[in-house]
Amino acid sequence: MEQNKIITIRPKESFISKQQLPNFEGISAQSAGTKNLCMHLVIIPPGGKAVAHYHNGYETTIYIIKGRAETKYGDNLEKSSINEAGDFLFIPPNVPHQPINLSETEEVVAVVARNDPNEQESVVIYQPQDP
């Protein structure tokens, strides 16, 4: 990619992430030549949820544009945070989490940014341990 040039990405199609959610790729090493970050749009369908996962070594920030979600997190996903449109979330590196759409009729739409230029490479599927 050419340096010192503003790059515009207009995603036209979604892809299913390792977390099993529709994503629209925005900014990444692949799309814009970034070295330290990625940003994309994620949709959690009505009644949907992601596969539990964590991002190995990378911080994640999320801004919820539309909808209401519960994020289970921590060892065995025993903690919970409920968030809605207008909320910002920060997820530290290596923290297992699983977002869940709380509505059966409306989707959750969120912008996700991470200090990882290769968005999907650091995703690790998480299997909670039985007590």
mmCIF file of C-alpha atoms in Angstrom:
data_model
loop_
_atom_site.group_PDB
_atom_site.id
_atom_site.type_symbol
_atom_site.label_atom_id
_atom_site.label_comp_id
_atom_site.label_asym_id
_atom_site.label_seq_id
_atom_site.Cartn_x
_atom_site.Cartn_y
_atom_site.Cartn_z
ATOM 1 C CA MET A 1 0.000 0.000 0.000
ATOM 2 C CA GLU A 2 1.147 3.502 -0.759
ATOM 3 C CA GLN A 3 2.284 5.460 2.289
ATOM 4 C CA ASN A 4 0.958 8.961 3.054
ATOM 5 C CA LYS A 5 -2.360 8.196 1.367
ATOM 6 C CA ILE A 6 -5.810 8.138 2.951
ATOM 7 C CA ILE A 7 -7.526 4.825 2.265
ATOM 8 C CA THR A 8 -11.291 4.395 2.138
ATOM 9 C CA ILE A 9 -12.904 0.994 2.601
ATOM 10 C CA ARG A 10 -16.561 0.452 1.635
ATOM 11 C CA PRO A 11 -17.374 -3.124 2.563
ATOM 12 C CA LYS A 12 -20.054 -4.618 0.363
ATOM 13 C CA GLU A 13 -20.240 -8.153 1.723
ATOM 14 C CA SER A 14 -19.972 -9.705 5.140
ATOM 15 C CA PHE A 15 -17.960 -12.756 6.098
ATOM 16 C CA ILE A 16 -18.485 -15.171 8.979
ATOM 17 C CA SER A 17 -15.741 -14.742 11.568
ATOM 18 C CA LYS A 18 -14.112 -17.460 13.690
ATOM 19 C CA GLN A 19 -16.505 -16.224 16.384
ATOM 20 C CA GLN A 20 -19.366 -17.251 14.037
ATOM 21 C CA LEU A 21 -20.790 -13.752 13.538
ATOM 22 C CA PRO A 22 -21.289 -11.679 10.371
ATOM 23 C CA ASN A 23 -18.481 -9.124 10.025
ATOM 24 C CA PHE A 24 -17.881 -6.362 7.526
ATOM 25 C CA GLU A 25 -14.138 -5.897 7.165
ATOM 26 C CA GLY A 26 -13.086 -2.321 7.545
ATOM 27 C CA ILE A 27 -9.516 -1.343 8.245
ATOM 28 C CA SER A 28 -6.826 -4.020 8.610
ATOM 29 C CA ALA A 29 -3.392 -4.984 7.352
ATOM 30 C CA GLN A 30 -5.046 -6.722 4.402
ATOM 31 C CA SER A 31 -7.427 -3.924 3.409
ATOM 32 C CA ALA A 32 -5.429 -0.800 4.258
ATOM 33 C CA GLY A 33 -1.893 -1.860 5.126
ATOM 34 C CA THR A 34 -2.207 -1.052 8.836
ATOM 35 C CA LYS A 35 0.599 -2.103 11.118
ATOM 36 C CA ASN A 36 -1.012 -1.875 14.578
ATOM 37 C CA LEU A 37 -4.799 -1.839 14.360
ATOM 38 C CA CYS A 38 -7.981 -3.109 12.781
ATOM 39 C CA MET A 39 -11.562 -1.864 12.827
ATOM 40 C CA HIS A 40 -14.667 -3.565 11.519
ATOM 41 C CA LEU A 41 -18.423 -3.791 11.880
ATOM 42 C CA VAL A 42 -19.953 -6.809 13.601
ATOM 43 C CA ILE A 43 -23.594 -7.871 13.653
ATOM 44 C CA ILE A 44 -25.150 -10.217 16.188
ATOM 45 C CA PRO A 45 -28.411 -11.486 14.672
ATOM 46 C CA PRO A 46 -31.613 -11.529 16.770
ATOM 47 C CA GLY A 47 -31.244 -14.229 19.429
ATOM 48 C CA GLY A 48 -27.650 -14.845 18.278
ATOM 49 C CA LYS A 49 -24.361 -15.131 20.092
ATOM 50 C CA ALA A 50 -20.682 -15.453 19.321
ATOM 51 C CA VAL A 51 -18.618 -18.512 20.034
ATOM 52 C CA ALA A 52 -16.712 -17.890 23.288
ATOM 53 C CA HIS A 53 -13.199 -16.672 22.464
ATOM 54 C CA TYR A 54 -10.332 -14.367 23.392
ATOM 55 C CA HIS A 55 -7.784 -12.312 21.481
ATOM 56 C CA ASN A 56 -4.297 -13.589 22.209
ATOM 57 C CA GLY A 57 -2.211 -10.594 23.271
ATOM 58 C CA TYR A 58 -4.504 -7.850 21.934
ATOM 59 C CA GLU A 59 -6.819 -5.234 23.433
ATOM 60 C CA THR A 60 -10.335 -4.798 22.040
ATOM 61 C CA THR A 61 -12.678 -1.808 22.104
ATOM 62 C CA ILE A 62 -16.305 -1.933 21.040
ATOM 63 C CA TYR A 63 -18.883 0.772 20.373
ATOM 64 C CA ILE A 64 -22.486 -0.422 20.200
ATOM 65 C CA ILE A 65 -24.426 1.410 17.496
ATOM 66 C CA LYS A 66 -27.699 -0.484 17.800
ATOM 67 C CA GLY A 67 -29.239 -3.071 20.118
ATOM 68 C CA ARG A 68 -28.582 -4.536 23.554
ATOM 69 C CA ALA A 69 -26.151 -7.327 24.401
ATOM 70 C CA GLU A 70 -24.836 -9.285 27.333
ATOM 71 C CA THR A 71 -21.148 -10.129 27.298
ATOM 72 C CA LYS A 72 -20.219 -13.081 29.454
ATOM 73 C CA TYR A 73 -16.517 -12.989 30.323
ATOM 74 C CA GLY A 74 -13.736 -14.246 32.556
ATOM 75 C CA ASP A 75 -12.704 -17.759 33.551
ATOM 76 C CA ASN A 76 -15.641 -20.031 32.735
ATOM 77 C CA LEU A 77 -17.555 -16.937 31.535
ATOM 78 C CA GLU A 78 -18.854 -16.406 35.082
ATOM 79 C CA LYS A 79 -18.969 -12.581 34.892
ATOM 80 C CA SER A 80 -21.413 -10.493 32.879
ATOM 81 C CA SER A 81 -21.748 -7.006 31.423
ATOM 82 C CA ILE A 82 -24.970 -5.750 29.823
ATOM 83 C CA ASN A 83 -24.553 -2.958 27.302
ATOM 84 C CA GLU A 84 -26.693 -1.052 24.837
ATOM 85 C CA ALA A 85 -26.489 1.419 21.965
ATOM 86 C CA GLY A 86 -24.148 4.283 22.861
ATOM 87 C CA ASP A 87 -21.933 2.223 25.179
ATOM 88 C CA PHE A 88 -18.178 1.797 24.756
ATOM 89 C CA LEU A 89 -16.570 -1.431 26.024
ATOM 90 C CA PHE A 90 -12.924 -2.305 26.659
ATOM 91 C CA ILE A 91 -11.813 -5.944 26.755
ATOM 92 C CA PRO A 92 -8.232 -6.535 27.953
ATOM 93 C CA PRO A 93 -5.972 -9.001 26.115
ATOM 94 C CA ASN A 94 -6.594 -12.719 26.690
ATOM 95 C CA VAL A 95 -9.921 -12.231 28.529
ATOM 96 C CA PRO A 96 -12.380 -14.928 27.394
ATOM 97 C CA HIS A 97 -15.715 -13.415 26.363
ATOM 98 C CA GLN A 98 -18.953 -14.238 24.595
ATOM 99 C CA PRO A 99 -21.369 -11.546 23.398
ATOM 100 C CA ILE A 100 -25.057 -12.491 23.274
ATOM 101 C CA ASN A 101 -27.872 -10.519 21.645
ATOM 102 C CA LEU A 102 -30.609 -9.992 24.253
ATOM 103 C CA SER A 103 -33.327 -9.399 21.641
ATOM 104 C CA GLU A 104 -35.182 -12.021 19.632
ATOM 105 C CA THR A 105 -36.318 -9.391 17.080
ATOM 106 C CA GLU A 106 -33.512 -6.827 16.619
ATOM 107 C CA GLU A 107 -29.870 -7.218 15.666
ATOM 108 C CA VAL A 108 -26.928 -5.775 17.568
ATOM 109 C CA VAL A 109 -24.611 -3.650 15.426
ATOM 110 C CA ALA A 110 -21.205 -2.632 16.775
ATOM 111 C CA VAL A 111 -17.893 -1.177 15.658
ATOM 112 C CA VAL A 112 -14.948 -3.223 16.929
ATOM 113 C CA ALA A 113 -11.356 -1.965 17.031
ATOM 114 C CA ARG A 114 -8.285 -3.901 18.105
ATOM 115 C CA ASN A 115 -4.547 -3.205 18.267
ATOM 116 C CA ASP A 116 -4.063 -6.201 15.956
ATOM 117 C CA PRO A 117 -3.691 -5.473 12.237
ATOM 118 C CA ASN A 118 -4.722 -9.042 11.305
ATOM 119 C CA GLU A 119 -8.151 -9.153 12.959
ATOM 120 C CA GLN A 120 -8.821 -12.906 12.847
ATOM 121 C CA GLU A 121 -5.303 -14.297 13.429
ATOM 122 C CA SER A 122 -5.295 -13.630 17.193
ATOM 123 C CA VAL A 123 -8.767 -15.116 17.787
ATOM 124 C CA VAL A 124 -8.612 -18.208 20.005
ATOM 125 C CA ILE A 125 -11.785 -20.234 20.556
ATOM 126 C CA TYR A 126 -12.356 -20.656 24.298
ATOM 127 C CA GLN A 127 -13.791 -23.739 25.958
ATOM 128 C CA PRO A 128 -14.990 -23.022 29.521
ATOM 129 C CA GLN A 129 -13.922 -25.681 32.047
ATOM 130 C CA ASP A 130 -16.585 -27.696 33.858
ATOM 131 C CA PRO A 131 -16.613 -26.987 37.620
#
